[in-house]
């Protein structure tokens, strides 16, 4: 069984999707052993506690810079014997020492079809605002490995979602979460835990 550590900062609906998938047996070969939040009082922590999952709060604001924060986080990840680290709405930028310590073992869910609407400044609702501003007709979600470059690691899974003319950023965010993020994140986590993803030349391939 692989130890899955989930990093959160907010509401934790993606964490909930992972918890539900683990309960229903959709995640094969892994279990969520710890949830770490970069924000005190994040609702995601309550979701973990309700399900008997160990939680750690490591507030970003208690640290002077990214490097100090990343070193502290790395210590916890090592203590937890993490096999897989999942960014599930984790909004804190980390120093590269973290992804260098866990190469191709950290995955992130991003609420758009990378390489569109990603990188610095594209997070949470801002992504959906930018999508509506541009007027694209399709958006979606991407699960990818985390590398030192923001939102640029090997893509594991993507799912497209239609943009409607009368969408608000909030309505679009909800559709992207329900129709894409909550589906592809548990799927990617299971594929990883089953050992079915390999990365060659910065591209990922799935054993079908
Ligand atoms: C999700 O839409 C996730 O994709 C996004 O923040 C939201 C968190 O929701 N993450 C990013 O934008 C990271 N770049 P949640 O806390 O309910 O899972």
mmCIF file of C-alpha atoms and ligand atoms in Angstrom:
data_model
loop_
_atom_site.group_PDB
_atom_site.id
_atom_site.type_symbol
_atom_site.label_atom_id
_atom_site.label_comp_id
_atom_site.label_asym_id
_atom_site.label_seq_id
_atom_site.Cartn_x
_atom_site.Cartn_y
_atom_site.Cartn_z
ATOM 1 C CA UNK A 1 0.000 0.000 0.000
ATOM 2 C CA UNK A 2 1.396 3.400 -0.950
ATOM 3 C CA UNK A 3 1.182 6.256 1.543
ATOM 4 C CA UNK A 4 -0.623 9.209 -0.011
ATOM 5 C CA UNK A 5 -0.053 12.614 1.583
ATOM 6 C CA UNK A 6 -2.463 15.337 0.437
ATOM 7 C CA UNK A 7 -1.536 19.041 0.538
ATOM 8 C CA UNK A 8 -4.424 21.499 0.889
ATOM 9 C CA UNK A 9 -5.081 25.187 1.508
ATOM 10 C CA UNK A 10 -8.847 25.627 1.321
ATOM 11 C CA UNK A 11 -12.221 23.981 0.982
ATOM 12 C CA UNK A 12 -10.878 20.577 0.076
ATOM 13 C CA UNK A 13 -13.475 19.335 -2.412
ATOM 14 C CA UNK A 14 -10.707 17.547 -4.310
ATOM 15 C CA UNK A 15 -9.562 15.969 -1.052
ATOM 16 C CA UNK A 16 -13.174 14.854 -0.526
ATOM 17 C CA UNK A 17 -13.206 13.285 -3.994
ATOM 18 C CA UNK A 18 -10.068 11.346 -3.025
ATOM 19 C CA UNK A 19 -11.545 10.249 0.310
ATOM 20 C CA UNK A 20 -14.742 9.089 -1.425
ATOM 21 C CA UNK A 21 -12.756 7.266 -4.110
ATOM 22 C CA UNK A 22 -10.660 5.502 -1.482
ATOM 23 C CA UNK A 23 -13.816 4.428 0.373
ATOM 24 C CA UNK A 24 -15.469 3.094 -2.756
ATOM 25 C CA UNK A 25 -12.356 1.104 -3.703
ATOM 26 C CA UNK A 26 -11.605 3.254 -6.742
ATOM 27 C CA UNK A 27 -8.080 3.958 -5.514
ATOM 28 C CA UNK A 28 -6.161 0.740 -5.775
ATOM 29 C CA UNK A 29 -2.856 0.230 -3.987
ATOM 30 C CA UNK A 30 -2.844 3.394 -1.861
ATOM 31 C CA UNK A 31 -4.427 5.102 1.133
ATOM 32 C CA UNK A 32 -4.478 8.682 2.361
ATOM 33 C CA UNK A 33 -2.280 8.706 5.452
ATOM 34 C CA UNK A 34 -1.924 12.417 6.144
ATOM 35 C CA UNK A 35 -3.357 15.794 5.103
ATOM 36 C CA UNK A 36 -1.155 18.879 5.432
ATOM 37 C CA UNK A 37 -2.652 22.381 5.246
ATOM 38 C CA UNK A 38 -0.786 25.605 4.561
ATOM 39 C CA UNK A 39 -3.707 27.541 6.116
ATOM 40 C CA UNK A 40 -5.037 27.379 9.641
ATOM 41 C CA UNK A 41 -8.740 26.551 9.817
ATOM 42 C CA UNK A 42 -9.004 25.308 6.216
ATOM 43 C CA UNK A 43 -12.242 23.343 5.823
ATOM 44 C CA UNK A 44 -10.220 20.565 4.178
ATOM 45 C CA UNK A 45 -8.791 19.786 7.637
ATOM 46 C CA UNK A 46 -12.296 19.110 8.961
ATOM 47 C CA UNK A 47 -12.991 16.780 6.052
ATOM 48 C CA UNK A 48 -9.850 14.805 6.913
ATOM 49 C CA UNK A 49 -10.628 14.685 10.644
ATOM 50 C CA UNK A 50 -14.195 13.493 9.986
ATOM 51 C CA UNK A 51 -12.668 10.579 8.129
ATOM 52 C CA UNK A 52 -10.064 9.720 10.750
ATOM 53 C CA UNK A 53 -7.115 10.956 8.668
ATOM 54 C CA UNK A 54 -4.135 12.481 10.450
ATOM 55 C CA UNK A 55 -3.784 16.242 9.868
ATOM 56 C CA UNK A 56 -0.889 18.656 10.145
ATOM 57 C CA UNK A 57 -1.215 22.436 9.899
ATOM 58 C CA UNK A 58 1.909 24.168 8.642
ATOM 59 C CA UNK A 59 0.886 27.808 8.092
ATOM 60 C CA UNK A 60 2.870 29.546 5.369
ATOM 61 C CA UNK A 61 2.590 32.822 7.261
ATOM 62 C CA UNK A 62 4.741 31.444 10.099
ATOM 63 C CA UNK A 63 7.757 31.296 7.768
ATOM 64 C CA UNK A 64 9.821 34.148 6.381
ATOM 65 C CA UNK A 65 10.334 32.701 2.887
ATOM 66 C CA UNK A 66 9.591 29.801 0.529
ATOM 67 C CA UNK A 67 12.823 28.007 1.284
ATOM 68 C CA UNK A 68 12.271 27.941 5.050
ATOM 69 C CA UNK A 69 8.699 26.758 4.491
ATOM 70 C CA UNK A 70 9.777 24.101 2.009
ATOM 71 C CA UNK A 71 12.424 22.721 4.379
ATOM 72 C CA UNK A 72 9.852 22.362 7.154
ATOM 73 C CA UNK A 73 7.373 20.705 4.786
ATOM 74 C CA UNK A 74 10.037 18.340 3.491
ATOM 75 C CA UNK A 75 10.774 17.190 7.044
ATOM 76 C CA UNK A 76 7.101 16.308 7.558
ATOM 77 C CA UNK A 77 6.828 14.517 4.206
ATOM 78 C CA UNK A 78 9.882 12.432 5.100
ATOM 79 C CA UNK A 79 8.496 11.641 8.579
ATOM 80 C CA UNK A 80 5.232 10.518 7.000
ATOM 81 C CA UNK A 81 7.029 8.135 4.614
ATOM 82 C CA UNK A 82 5.124 9.690 1.722
ATOM 83 C CA UNK A 83 5.106 7.637 -1.478
ATOM 84 C CA UNK A 84 2.858 10.052 -3.339
ATOM 85 C CA UNK A 85 2.193 13.718 -2.594
ATOM 86 C CA UNK A 86 -0.980 15.242 -4.021
ATOM 87 C CA UNK A 87 -1.536 18.982 -4.358
ATOM 88 C CA UNK A 88 -5.311 19.272 -3.971
ATOM 89 C CA UNK A 89 -6.005 22.993 -4.061
ATOM 90 C CA UNK A 90 -2.615 23.682 -2.471
ATOM 91 C CA UNK A 91 -1.950 27.372 -3.089
ATOM 92 C CA UNK A 92 1.560 27.743 -1.687
ATOM 93 C CA UNK A 93 4.577 27.974 -3.970
ATOM 94 C CA UNK A 94 7.379 25.689 -2.823
ATOM 95 C CA UNK A 95 11.105 25.792 -3.374
ATOM 96 C CA UNK A 96 12.462 23.252 -5.869
ATOM 97 C CA UNK A 97 14.090 21.263 -3.021
ATOM 98 C CA UNK A 98 10.682 19.617 -2.492
ATOM 99 C CA UNK A 99 10.046 18.376 -6.047
ATOM 100 C CA UNK A 100 13.727 17.468 -6.394
ATOM 101 C CA UNK A 101 13.357 15.235 -3.321
ATOM 102 C CA UNK A 102 10.254 13.554 -4.776
ATOM 103 C CA UNK A 103 10.793 13.406 -8.546
ATOM 104 C CA UNK A 104 7.672 12.181 -10.393
ATOM 105 C CA UNK A 105 6.074 11.488 -7.025
ATOM 106 C CA UNK A 106 4.149 14.742 -6.615
ATOM 107 C CA UNK A 107 0.999 15.448 -8.612
ATOM 108 C CA UNK A 108 -1.164 18.539 -8.946
ATOM 109 C CA UNK A 109 -4.686 19.152 -10.190
ATOM 110 C CA UNK A 110 -5.025 22.367 -12.206
ATOM 111 C CA UNK A 111 -8.431 23.773 -13.228
ATOM 112 C CA UNK A 112 -7.692 24.317 -16.938
ATOM 113 C CA UNK A 113 -6.315 22.496 -19.967
ATOM 114 C CA UNK A 114 -2.555 23.025 -19.605
ATOM 115 C CA UNK A 115 -0.660 24.653 -21.385
ATOM 116 C CA UNK A 116 -3.535 27.172 -21.495
ATOM 117 C CA UNK A 117 -4.423 29.325 -18.504
ATOM 118 C CA UNK A 118 -1.636 28.104 -16.245
ATOM 119 C CA UNK A 119 1.555 29.327 -14.595
ATOM 120 C CA UNK A 120 2.111 32.233 -12.257
ATOM 121 C CA UNK A 121 -1.092 33.969 -11.161
ATOM 122 C CA UNK A 122 -3.389 31.280 -12.571
ATOM 123 C CA UNK A 123 -4.985 29.660 -9.563
ATOM 124 C CA UNK A 124 -8.467 29.139 -8.185
ATOM 125 C CA UNK A 125 -11.159 31.447 -9.530
ATOM 126 C CA UNK A 126 -8.601 33.580 -11.466
ATOM 127 C CA UNK A 127 -8.240 30.711 -13.946
ATOM 128 C CA UNK A 128 -11.962 30.703 -14.756
ATOM 129 C CA UNK A 129 -12.060 34.515 -14.957
ATOM 130 C CA UNK A 130 -9.264 34.369 -17.558
ATOM 131 C CA UNK A 131 -11.054 31.634 -19.509
ATOM 132 C CA UNK A 132 -14.252 33.731 -19.695
ATOM 133 C CA UNK A 133 -12.294 36.887 -20.527
ATOM 134 C CA UNK A 134 -10.653 35.121 -23.503
ATOM 135 C CA UNK A 135 -13.911 33.612 -24.696
ATOM 136 C CA UNK A 136 -12.630 30.074 -25.287
ATOM 137 C CA UNK A 137 -15.396 27.505 -25.736
ATOM 138 C CA UNK A 138 -13.649 24.596 -24.049
ATOM 139 C CA UNK A 139 -11.756 24.442 -20.786
ATOM 140 C CA UNK A 140 -11.254 21.585 -18.338
ATOM 141 C CA UNK A 141 -8.781 20.186 -15.844
ATOM 142 C CA UNK A 142 -5.309 18.683 -15.899
ATOM 143 C CA UNK A 143 -3.488 16.366 -13.518
ATOM 144 C CA UNK A 144 0.277 16.548 -13.922
ATOM 145 C CA UNK A 145 3.514 15.791 -12.135
ATOM 146 C CA UNK A 146 4.978 18.712 -10.210
ATOM 147 C CA UNK A 147 8.357 20.020 -11.343
ATOM 148 C CA UNK A 148 10.314 23.152 -10.432
ATOM 149 C CA UNK A 149 8.513 25.094 -13.181
ATOM 150 C CA UNK A 150 4.949 26.047 -12.218
ATOM 151 C CA UNK A 151 2.259 23.889 -13.956
ATOM 152 C CA UNK A 152 4.802 22.576 -16.496
ATOM 153 C CA UNK A 153 5.450 18.962 -15.420
ATOM 154 C CA UNK A 154 4.463 15.856 -17.402
ATOM 155 C CA UNK A 155 0.703 15.688 -17.991
ATOM 156 C CA UNK A 156 -1.001 12.543 -16.688
ATOM 157 C CA UNK A 157 -4.708 13.077 -17.455
ATOM 158 C CA UNK A 158 -6.888 15.840 -18.899
ATOM 159 C CA UNK A 159 -10.640 16.240 -19.309
ATOM 160 C CA UNK A 160 -12.419 18.912 -21.334
ATOM 161 C CA UNK A 161 -15.484 20.827 -20.142
ATOM 162 C CA UNK A 162 -17.703 23.152 -22.212
ATOM 163 C CA UNK A 163 -17.830 26.858 -21.443
ATOM 164 C CA UNK A 164 -21.369 28.304 -21.639
ATOM 165 C CA UNK A 165 -22.068 31.856 -22.830
ATOM 166 C CA UNK A 166 -23.786 32.855 -19.628
ATOM 167 C CA UNK A 167 -21.219 31.335 -17.250
ATOM 168 C CA UNK A 168 -19.898 33.274 -14.294
ATOM 169 C CA UNK A 169 -16.449 32.308 -12.954
ATOM 170 C CA UNK A 170 -18.171 30.585 -10.023
ATOM 171 C CA UNK A 171 -20.552 28.561 -12.209
ATOM 172 C CA UNK A 172 -17.713 27.526 -14.519
ATOM 173 C CA UNK A 173 -15.488 26.587 -11.569
ATOM 174 C CA UNK A 174 -18.229 24.313 -10.227
ATOM 175 C CA UNK A 175 -18.703 22.591 -13.614
ATOM 176 C CA UNK A 176 -14.943 22.082 -14.045
ATOM 177 C CA UNK A 177 -14.687 20.596 -10.556
ATOM 178 C CA UNK A 178 -17.702 18.293 -10.856
ATOM 179 C CA UNK A 179 -17.182 17.141 -14.430
ATOM 180 C CA UNK A 180 -13.395 17.021 -14.563
ATOM 181 C CA UNK A 181 -11.287 17.560 -11.427
ATOM 182 C CA UNK A 182 -13.163 15.192 -9.095
ATOM 183 C CA UNK A 183 -13.003 12.489 -11.752
ATOM 184 C CA UNK A 184 -9.457 12.686 -13.091
ATOM 185 C CA UNK A 185 -7.675 13.337 -9.788
ATOM 186 C CA UNK A 186 -8.733 10.054 -8.099
ATOM 187 C CA UNK A 187 -8.124 8.223 -11.377
ATOM 188 C CA UNK A 188 -4.569 9.581 -11.666
ATOM 189 C CA UNK A 189 -3.866 8.791 -8.011
ATOM 190 C CA UNK A 190 -4.976 5.200 -8.539
ATOM 191 C CA UNK A 191 -2.903 4.855 -11.722
ATOM 192 C CA UNK A 192 0.142 6.069 -9.783
ATOM 193 C CA UNK A 193 -0.481 3.733 -6.840
ATOM 194 C CA UNK A 194 -0.931 0.802 -9.213
ATOM 195 C CA UNK A 195 2.459 1.639 -10.758
ATOM 196 C CA UNK A 196 0.892 2.247 -14.171
ATOM 197 C CA UNK A 197 2.447 5.638 -15.008
ATOM 198 C CA UNK A 198 5.909 5.981 -16.453
ATOM 199 C CA UNK A 199 7.697 9.140 -17.457
ATOM 200 C CA UNK A 200 10.026 9.181 -20.449
ATOM 201 C CA UNK A 201 11.572 12.393 -21.810
ATOM 202 C CA UNK A 202 9.268 14.548 -19.677
ATOM 203 C CA UNK A 203 6.127 12.886 -21.035
ATOM 204 C CA UNK A 204 3.979 10.464 -19.130
ATOM 205 C CA UNK A 205 2.638 7.179 -20.478
ATOM 206 C CA UNK A 206 -0.043 4.979 -18.929
ATOM 207 C CA UNK A 207 0.055 1.177 -19.011
ATOM 208 C CA UNK A 208 -3.363 0.343 -20.398
HETATM 209 C C1 LIG B 1 -9.519 23.602 -7.394
HETATM 210 O O1 LIG B 1 -10.273 24.080 -8.473
HETATM 211 C C2 LIG B 1 -8.099 23.333 -7.838
HETATM 212 O O2 LIG B 1 -7.994 22.818 -9.129
HETATM 213 C C3 LIG B 1 -7.532 24.719 -7.785
HETATM 214 O O3 LIG B 1 -8.089 25.306 -6.632
HETATM 215 C C4 LIG B 1 -9.340 24.700 -6.345
HETATM 216 C C5 LIG B 1 -9.290 24.135 -4.935
HETATM 217 O O4 LIG B 1 -10.515 23.624 -4.545
HETATM 218 N N1 LIG B 1 -6.096 24.678 -7.753
HETATM 219 C C6 LIG B 1 -5.340 25.581 -8.363
HETATM 220 O O5 LIG B 1 -5.777 26.548 -8.931
HETATM 221 C C7 LIG B 1 -3.838 25.304 -8.264
HETATM 222 N N2 LIG B 1 -3.139 26.035 -9.283
HETATM 223 P P1 LIG B 1 -10.671 22.578 -3.358
HETATM 224 O O6 LIG B 1 -9.904 23.130 -2.146
HETATM 225 O O7 LIG B 1 -12.157 22.560 -3.107
HETATM 226 O O8 LIG B 1 -10.149 21.258 -3.828
#
